[in-house]
Amino acid sequence: MGWLRRWLPAMPDASPYQWTELAEYGLSEADAAAKVWLVVDGRRLGGHAAVAGLLTHQPAAALRLLGHLMMIPPISWAAAAAYALVARYRFALPGGTPACRVGQS
């Protein structure tokens, strides 16, 4: 989240799922542990769709376009695969912490 806050001007409030009342958003702990979620106006977007949704709300037209493209097959398939890869190895990325290993074997 810190990396996103530095690079994206329009960032919503965010909190770790462990500190969030998940039922208010219609999410279970298993849902929240599996992927990132963006909840806007009662709409839940998870994984690559959450990233795409975040991009569609940016002031830069190029980022908005990228967000929309990430939701269209076959680009959405590649985005989902890339999200899964980044999520799996997020602890090793810049800004990653040991806490990012949650759920890792």
Tab-separated table of N, CA and C in Angstrom:
chain	number	residue	atom	x	y	z
A	1	MET	N	0.820	-1.189	0.000
A	1	MET	CA	0.000	0.000	0.000
A	1	MET	C	0.864	1.253	0.000
A	2	GLY	N	1.986	1.181	0.713
A	2	GLY	CA	2.865	2.344	0.747
A	2	GLY	C	3.356	2.705	-0.642
A	3	TRP	N	3.695	1.702	-1.428
A	3	TRP	CA	4.173	1.941	-2.792
A	3	TRP	C	3.062	2.583	-3.616
A	4	LEU	N	1.855	2.058	-3.517
A	4	LEU	CA	0.735	2.625	-4.274
A	4	LEU	C	0.463	4.064	-3.864
A	5	ARG	N	0.537	4.341	-2.585
A	5	ARG	CA	0.297	5.716	-2.121
A	5	ARG	C	1.324	6.688	-2.676
A	6	ARG	N	2.545	6.225	-2.856
A	6	ARG	CA	3.586	7.099	-3.405
A	6	ARG	C	3.383	7.346	-4.896
A	7	TRP	N	2.822	6.371	-5.624
A	7	TRP	CA	2.749	6.464	-7.072
A	7	TRP	C	1.396	6.861	-7.638
A	8	LEU	N	0.346	6.684	-6.881
A	8	LEU	CA	-0.988	7.010	-7.379
A	8	LEU	C	-1.573	8.172	-6.585
A	9	PRO	N	-1.943	9.246	-7.275
A	9	PRO	CA	-2.441	10.427	-6.564
A	9	PRO	C	-3.811	10.228	-5.912
A	10	ALA	N	-4.650	9.385	-6.482
A	10	ALA	CA	-5.998	9.186	-5.943
A	10	ALA	C	-6.083	7.834	-5.250
A	11	MET	N	-5.763	7.821	-3.963
A	11	MET	CA	-5.799	6.581	-3.186
A	11	MET	C	-6.905	6.654	-2.154
A	12	PRO	N	-7.751	5.632	-2.107
A	12	PRO	CA	-8.782	5.605	-1.065
A	12	PRO	C	-8.170	5.221	0.274
A	13	ASP	N	-8.947	5.391	1.331
A	13	ASP	CA	-8.500	4.905	2.635
A	13	ASP	C	-8.324	3.403	2.549
A	14	ALA	N	-7.323	2.894	3.229
A	14	ALA	CA	-7.053	1.460	3.214
A	14	ALA	C	-6.653	1.021	4.610
A	15	SER	N	-6.983	-0.219	4.919
A	15	SER	CA	-6.579	-0.768	6.202
A	15	SER	C	-6.326	-2.261	6.043
A	16	PRO	N	-5.423	-2.802	6.860
A	16	PRO	CA	-5.191	-4.246	6.829
A	16	PRO	C	-6.477	-4.983	7.203
A	17	TYR	N	-6.714	-6.101	6.579
A	17	TYR	CA	-7.967	-6.806	6.841
A	17	TYR	C	-8.085	-7.256	8.290
A	18	GLN	N	-6.945	-7.453	8.941
A	18	GLN	CA	-6.978	-7.886	10.335
A	18	GLN	C	-7.567	-6.803	11.246
A	19	TRP	N	-7.574	-5.552	10.790
A	19	TRP	CA	-8.089	-4.440	11.582
A	19	TRP	C	-9.427	-3.938	11.053
A	20	THR	N	-10.014	-4.675	10.133
A	20	THR	CA	-11.226	-4.228	9.457
A	20	THR	C	-12.417	-5.100	9.842
A	21	GLU	N	-13.556	-4.498	9.992
A	21	GLU	CA	-14.802	-5.214	10.250
A	21	GLU	C	-15.296	-5.745	8.901
A	22	LEU	N	-14.811	-6.930	8.536
A	22	LEU	CA	-15.039	-7.493	7.201
A	22	LEU	C	-16.516	-7.696	6.876
A	23	ALA	N	-17.310	-8.064	7.867
A	23	ALA	CA	-18.735	-8.314	7.626
A	23	ALA	C	-19.436	-7.067	7.086
A	24	GLU	N	-18.957	-5.893	7.456
A	24	GLU	CA	-19.538	-4.646	6.949
A	24	GLU	C	-19.397	-4.540	5.432
A	25	TYR	N	-18.423	-5.232	4.890
A	25	TYR	CA	-18.161	-5.186	3.455
A	25	TYR	C	-18.593	-6.461	2.734
A	26	GLY	N	-19.206	-7.363	3.474
A	26	GLY	CA	-19.658	-8.618	2.873
A	26	GLY	C	-18.526	-9.568	2.549
A	27	LEU	N	-17.435	-9.474	3.299
A	27	LEU	CA	-16.259	-10.313	3.057
A	27	LEU	C	-15.985	-11.202	4.265
A	28	SER	N	-15.445	-12.377	3.997
A	28	SER	CA	-15.004	-13.263	5.064
A	28	SER	C	-13.503	-13.085	5.273
A	29	GLU	N	-12.996	-13.650	6.342
A	29	GLU	CA	-11.548	-13.582	6.575
A	29	GLU	C	-10.801	-14.332	5.476
A	30	ALA	N	-11.372	-15.436	5.010
A	30	ALA	CA	-10.744	-16.192	3.920
A	30	ALA	C	-10.688	-15.358	2.642
A	31	ASP	N	-11.765	-14.616	2.355
A	31	ASP	CA	-11.768	-13.729	1.178
A	31	ASP	C	-10.642	-12.715	1.286
A	32	ALA	N	-10.571	-12.067	2.452
A	32	ALA	CA	-9.601	-10.993	2.654
A	32	ALA	C	-8.169	-11.503	2.652
A	33	ALA	N	-7.958	-12.705	3.159
A	33	ALA	CA	-6.606	-13.260	3.179
A	33	ALA	C	-6.155	-13.681	1.785
A	34	ALA	N	-7.104	-13.969	0.909
A	34	ALA	CA	-6.771	-14.479	-0.421
A	34	ALA	C	-6.305	-13.394	-1.386
A	35	LYS	N	-6.864	-12.188	-1.256
A	35	LYS	CA	-6.508	-11.133	-2.209
A	35	LYS	C	-6.901	-9.772	-1.673
A	36	VAL	N	-6.404	-8.755	-2.333
A	36	VAL	CA	-6.747	-7.381	-1.986
A	36	VAL	C	-8.164	-7.097	-2.480
A	37	TRP	N	-8.858	-6.234	-1.751
A	37	TRP	CA	-10.232	-5.878	-2.117
A	37	TRP	C	-10.379	-4.369	-2.172
A	38	LEU	N	-11.157	-3.916	-3.154
A	38	LEU	CA	-11.561	-2.517	-3.263
A	38	LEU	C	-13.077	-2.521	-3.178
A	39	VAL	N	-13.602	-1.810	-2.194
A	39	VAL	CA	-15.049	-1.734	-2.029
A	39	VAL	C	-15.445	-0.279	-2.241
A	40	VAL	N	-16.209	-0.036	-3.299
A	40	VAL	CA	-16.646	1.314	-3.643
A	40	VAL	C	-18.136	1.262	-3.933
A	41	ASP	N	-18.888	2.105	-3.224
A	41	ASP	CA	-20.341	2.183	-3.419
A	41	ASP	C	-21.006	0.811	-3.339
A	42	GLY	N	-20.556	-0.007	-2.394
A	42	GLY	CA	-21.148	-1.324	-2.203
A	42	GLY	C	-20.699	-2.373	-3.199
A	43	ARG	N	-19.894	-1.996	-4.151
A	43	ARG	CA	-19.364	-2.920	-5.168
A	43	ARG	C	-18.025	-3.456	-4.689
A	44	ARG	N	-17.876	-4.780	-4.697
A	44	ARG	CA	-16.632	-5.409	-4.255
A	44	ARG	C	-15.834	-5.891	-5.459
A	45	LEU	N	-14.581	-5.458	-5.523
A	45	LEU	CA	-13.658	-5.902	-6.567
A	45	LEU	C	-12.459	-6.525	-5.880
A	46	GLY	N	-12.077	-7.731	-6.302
A	46	GLY	CA	-10.965	-8.421	-5.678
A	46	GLY	C	-9.853	-8.740	-6.646
A	47	GLY	N	-8.624	-8.819	-6.116
A	47	GLY	CA	-7.470	-9.192	-6.931
A	47	GLY	C	-7.172	-8.177	-8.011
A	48	HIS	N	-6.952	-8.674	-9.234
A	48	HIS	CA	-6.605	-7.765	-10.334
A	48	HIS	C	-7.725	-6.783	-10.614
A	49	ALA	N	-8.980	-7.172	-10.363
A	49	ALA	CA	-10.103	-6.256	-10.576
A	49	ALA	C	-10.041	-5.077	-9.607
A	50	ALA	N	-9.550	-5.307	-8.387
A	50	ALA	CA	-9.380	-4.215	-7.426
A	50	ALA	C	-8.317	-3.234	-7.917
A	51	VAL	N	-7.231	-3.770	-8.441
A	51	VAL	CA	-6.172	-2.907	-8.990
A	51	VAL	C	-6.720	-2.124	-10.182
A	52	ALA	N	-7.455	-2.795	-11.058
A	52	ALA	CA	-8.048	-2.125	-12.218
A	52	ALA	C	-9.010	-1.029	-11.764
A	53	GLY	N	-9.842	-1.335	-10.768
A	53	GLY	CA	-10.773	-0.341	-10.254
A	53	GLY	C	-10.068	0.866	-9.676
A	54	LEU	N	-8.977	0.632	-8.991
A	54	LEU	CA	-8.180	1.725	-8.444
A	54	LEU	C	-7.626	2.599	-9.573
A	55	LEU	N	-7.142	1.967	-10.620
A	55	LEU	CA	-6.588	2.714	-11.746
A	55	LEU	C	-7.650	3.534	-12.473
A	56	THR	N	-8.872	3.019	-12.563
A	56	THR	CA	-9.923	3.751	-13.289
A	56	THR	C	-10.340	5.034	-12.573
A	57	HIS	N	-9.918	5.213	-11.334
A	57	HIS	CA	-10.256	6.426	-10.590
A	57	HIS	C	-9.087	7.398	-10.462
A	58	GLN	N	-8.064	7.211	-11.278
A	58	GLN	CA	-6.899	8.095	-11.236
A	58	GLN	C	-7.107	9.298	-12.155
A	59	PRO	N	-6.450	10.416	-11.861
A	59	PRO	CA	-6.599	11.599	-12.715
A	59	PRO	C	-5.935	11.452	-14.086
A	60	ALA	N	-4.913	10.638	-14.195
A	60	ALA	CA	-4.209	10.487	-15.478
A	60	ALA	C	-4.993	9.573	-16.416
A	61	ALA	N	-5.252	10.066	-17.619
A	61	ALA	CA	-6.034	9.316	-18.611
A	61	ALA	C	-5.386	7.972	-18.939
A	62	ALA	N	-4.064	7.930	-18.999
A	62	ALA	CA	-3.379	6.680	-19.337
A	62	ALA	C	-3.640	5.610	-18.265
A	63	LEU	N	-3.646	5.999	-17.012
A	63	LEU	CA	-3.910	5.042	-15.936
A	63	LEU	C	-5.369	4.580	-15.972
A	64	ARG	N	-6.284	5.506	-16.247
A	64	ARG	CA	-7.695	5.125	-16.354
A	64	ARG	C	-7.893	4.133	-17.493
A	65	LEU	N	-7.260	4.390	-18.631
A	65	LEU	CA	-7.355	3.480	-19.774
A	65	LEU	C	-6.792	2.108	-19.415
A	66	LEU	N	-5.648	2.074	-18.754
A	66	LEU	CA	-5.052	0.808	-18.338
A	66	LEU	C	-6.008	0.041	-17.426
A	67	GLY	N	-6.624	0.742	-16.494
A	67	GLY	CA	-7.581	0.098	-15.600
A	67	GLY	C	-8.742	-0.523	-16.364
A	68	HIS	N	-9.275	0.177	-17.337
A	68	HIS	CA	-10.380	-0.362	-18.133
A	68	HIS	C	-9.922	-1.553	-18.974
A	69	LEU	N	-8.736	-1.459	-19.552
A	69	LEU	CA	-8.215	-2.566	-20.361
A	69	LEU	C	-7.989	-3.824	-19.523
A	70	MET	N	-7.611	-3.639	-18.263
A	70	MET	CA	-7.349	-4.784	-17.385
A	70	MET	C	-8.602	-5.607	-17.106
A	71	MET	N	-9.753	-5.095	-17.464
A	71	MET	CA	-11.005	-5.809	-17.220
A	71	MET	C	-11.536	-6.512	-18.472
A	72	ILE	N	-10.840	-6.379	-19.585
A	72	ILE	CA	-11.301	-6.949	-20.855
A	72	ILE	C	-10.436	-8.147	-21.231
A	73	PRO	N	-11.070	-9.332	-21.470
A	73	PRO	CA	-10.294	-10.491	-21.934
A	73	PRO	C	-9.686	-10.189	-23.299
A	74	PRO	N	-8.525	-10.658	-23.619
A	74	PRO	CA	-7.631	-11.519	-22.863
A	74	PRO	C	-6.684	-10.766	-21.928
A	75	ILE	N	-6.741	-9.436	-21.952
A	75	ILE	CA	-5.865	-8.671	-21.058
A	75	ILE	C	-6.186	-8.986	-19.601
A	76	SER	N	-7.461	-9.185	-19.294
A	76	SER	CA	-7.840	-9.491	-17.916
A	76	SER	C	-7.236	-10.814	-17.450
A	77	TRP	N	-7.081	-11.751	-18.362
A	77	TRP	CA	-6.473	-13.037	-18.003
A	77	TRP	C	-5.006	-12.838	-17.622
A	78	ALA	N	-4.317	-12.034	-18.422
A	78	ALA	CA	-2.904	-11.745	-18.130
A	78	ALA	C	-2.790	-10.953	-16.828
A	79	ALA	N	-3.714	-10.007	-16.610
A	79	ALA	CA	-3.692	-9.209	-15.383
A	79	ALA	C	-3.926	-10.097	-14.165
A	80	ALA	N	-4.840	-11.054	-14.282
A	80	ALA	CA	-5.110	-11.973	-13.169
A	80	ALA	C	-3.878	-12.824	-12.867
A	81	ALA	N	-3.202	-13.297	-13.898
A	81	ALA	CA	-1.993	-14.106	-13.706
A	81	ALA	C	-0.881	-13.265	-13.078
A	82	ALA	N	-0.723	-12.032	-13.562
A	82	ALA	CA	0.304	-11.148	-13.005
A	82	ALA	C	-0.010	-10.822	-11.545
A	83	TYR	N	-1.283	-10.576	-11.233
A	83	TYR	CA	-1.673	-10.297	-9.851
A	83	TYR	C	-1.323	-11.483	-8.950
A	84	ALA	N	-1.640	-12.682	-9.398
A	84	ALA	CA	-1.364	-13.887	-8.598
A	84	ALA	C	0.134	-14.026	-8.332
A	85	LEU	N	0.945	-13.742	-9.334
A	85	LEU	CA	2.392	-13.835	-9.179
A	85	LEU	C	2.910	-12.794	-8.190
A	86	VAL	N	2.463	-11.557	-8.340
A	86	VAL	CA	2.895	-10.486	-7.430
A	86	VAL	C	2.424	-10.786	-6.013
A	87	ALA	N	1.176	-11.240	-5.861
A	87	ALA	CA	0.648	-11.543	-4.526
A	87	ALA	C	1.447	-12.653	-3.861
A	88	ARG	N	1.827	-13.643	-4.633
A	88	ARG	CA	2.576	-14.776	-4.066
A	88	ARG	C	3.955	-14.362	-3.564
A	89	TYR	N	4.594	-13.444	-4.266
A	89	TYR	CA	5.962	-13.058	-3.918
A	89	TYR	C	6.065	-11.625	-3.393
A	90	ARG	N	4.964	-11.079	-2.889
A	90	ARG	CA	4.953	-9.684	-2.437
A	90	ARG	C	5.958	-9.420	-1.326
A	91	PHE	N	6.259	-10.420	-0.512
A	91	PHE	CA	7.215	-10.237	0.582
A	91	PHE	C	8.612	-9.924	0.059
A	92	ALA	N	8.931	-10.330	-1.178
A	92	ALA	CA	10.268	-10.127	-1.737
A	92	ALA	C	10.364	-8.854	-2.571
A	93	LEU	N	9.258	-8.172	-2.777
A	93	LEU	CA	9.253	-6.953	-3.579
A	93	LEU	C	9.705	-5.766	-2.744
A	94	PRO	N	10.147	-4.677	-3.392
A	94	PRO	CA	10.528	-3.483	-2.641
A	94	PRO	C	9.377	-3.036	-1.746
A	95	GLY	N	9.687	-2.780	-0.483
A	95	GLY	CA	8.671	-2.377	0.481
A	95	GLY	C	8.006	-3.549	1.181
A	96	GLY	N	8.300	-4.773	0.721
A	96	GLY	CA	7.723	-5.956	1.353
A	96	GLY	C	8.292	-6.158	2.749
A	97	THR	N	7.503	-6.748	3.602
A	97	THR	CA	7.925	-7.009	4.973
A	97	THR	C	7.669	-8.476	5.286
A	98	PRO	N	8.223	-8.992	6.391
A	98	PRO	CA	7.920	-10.367	6.772
A	98	PRO	C	6.419	-10.619	6.948
A	99	ALA	N	5.663	-9.593	7.339
A	99	ALA	CA	4.219	-9.755	7.497
A	99	ALA	C	3.552	-10.077	6.172
A	100	CYS	N	4.191	-9.720	5.063
A	100	CYS	CA	3.642	-10.004	3.738
A	100	CYS	C	3.665	-11.503	3.426
A	101	ARG	N	4.385	-12.280	4.239
A	101	ARG	CA	4.458	-13.722	4.022
A	101	ARG	C	3.209	-14.451	4.543
A	102	VAL	N	2.277	-13.735	5.130
A	102	VAL	CA	1.072	-14.360	5.668
A	102	VAL	C	0.438	-15.224	4.587
A	103	GLY	N	0.161	-16.454	4.936
A	103	GLY	CA	-0.447	-17.365	3.980
A	103	GLY	C	0.557	-18.073	3.087
A	104	GLN	N	1.835	-17.742	3.205
A	104	GLN	CA	2.869	-18.375	2.392
A	104	GLN	C	3.373	-19.615	3.117
A	105	SER	N	3.684	-20.646	2.374
A	105	SER	CA	4.223	-21.862	3.004
A	105	SER	C	5.731	-21.818	3.056
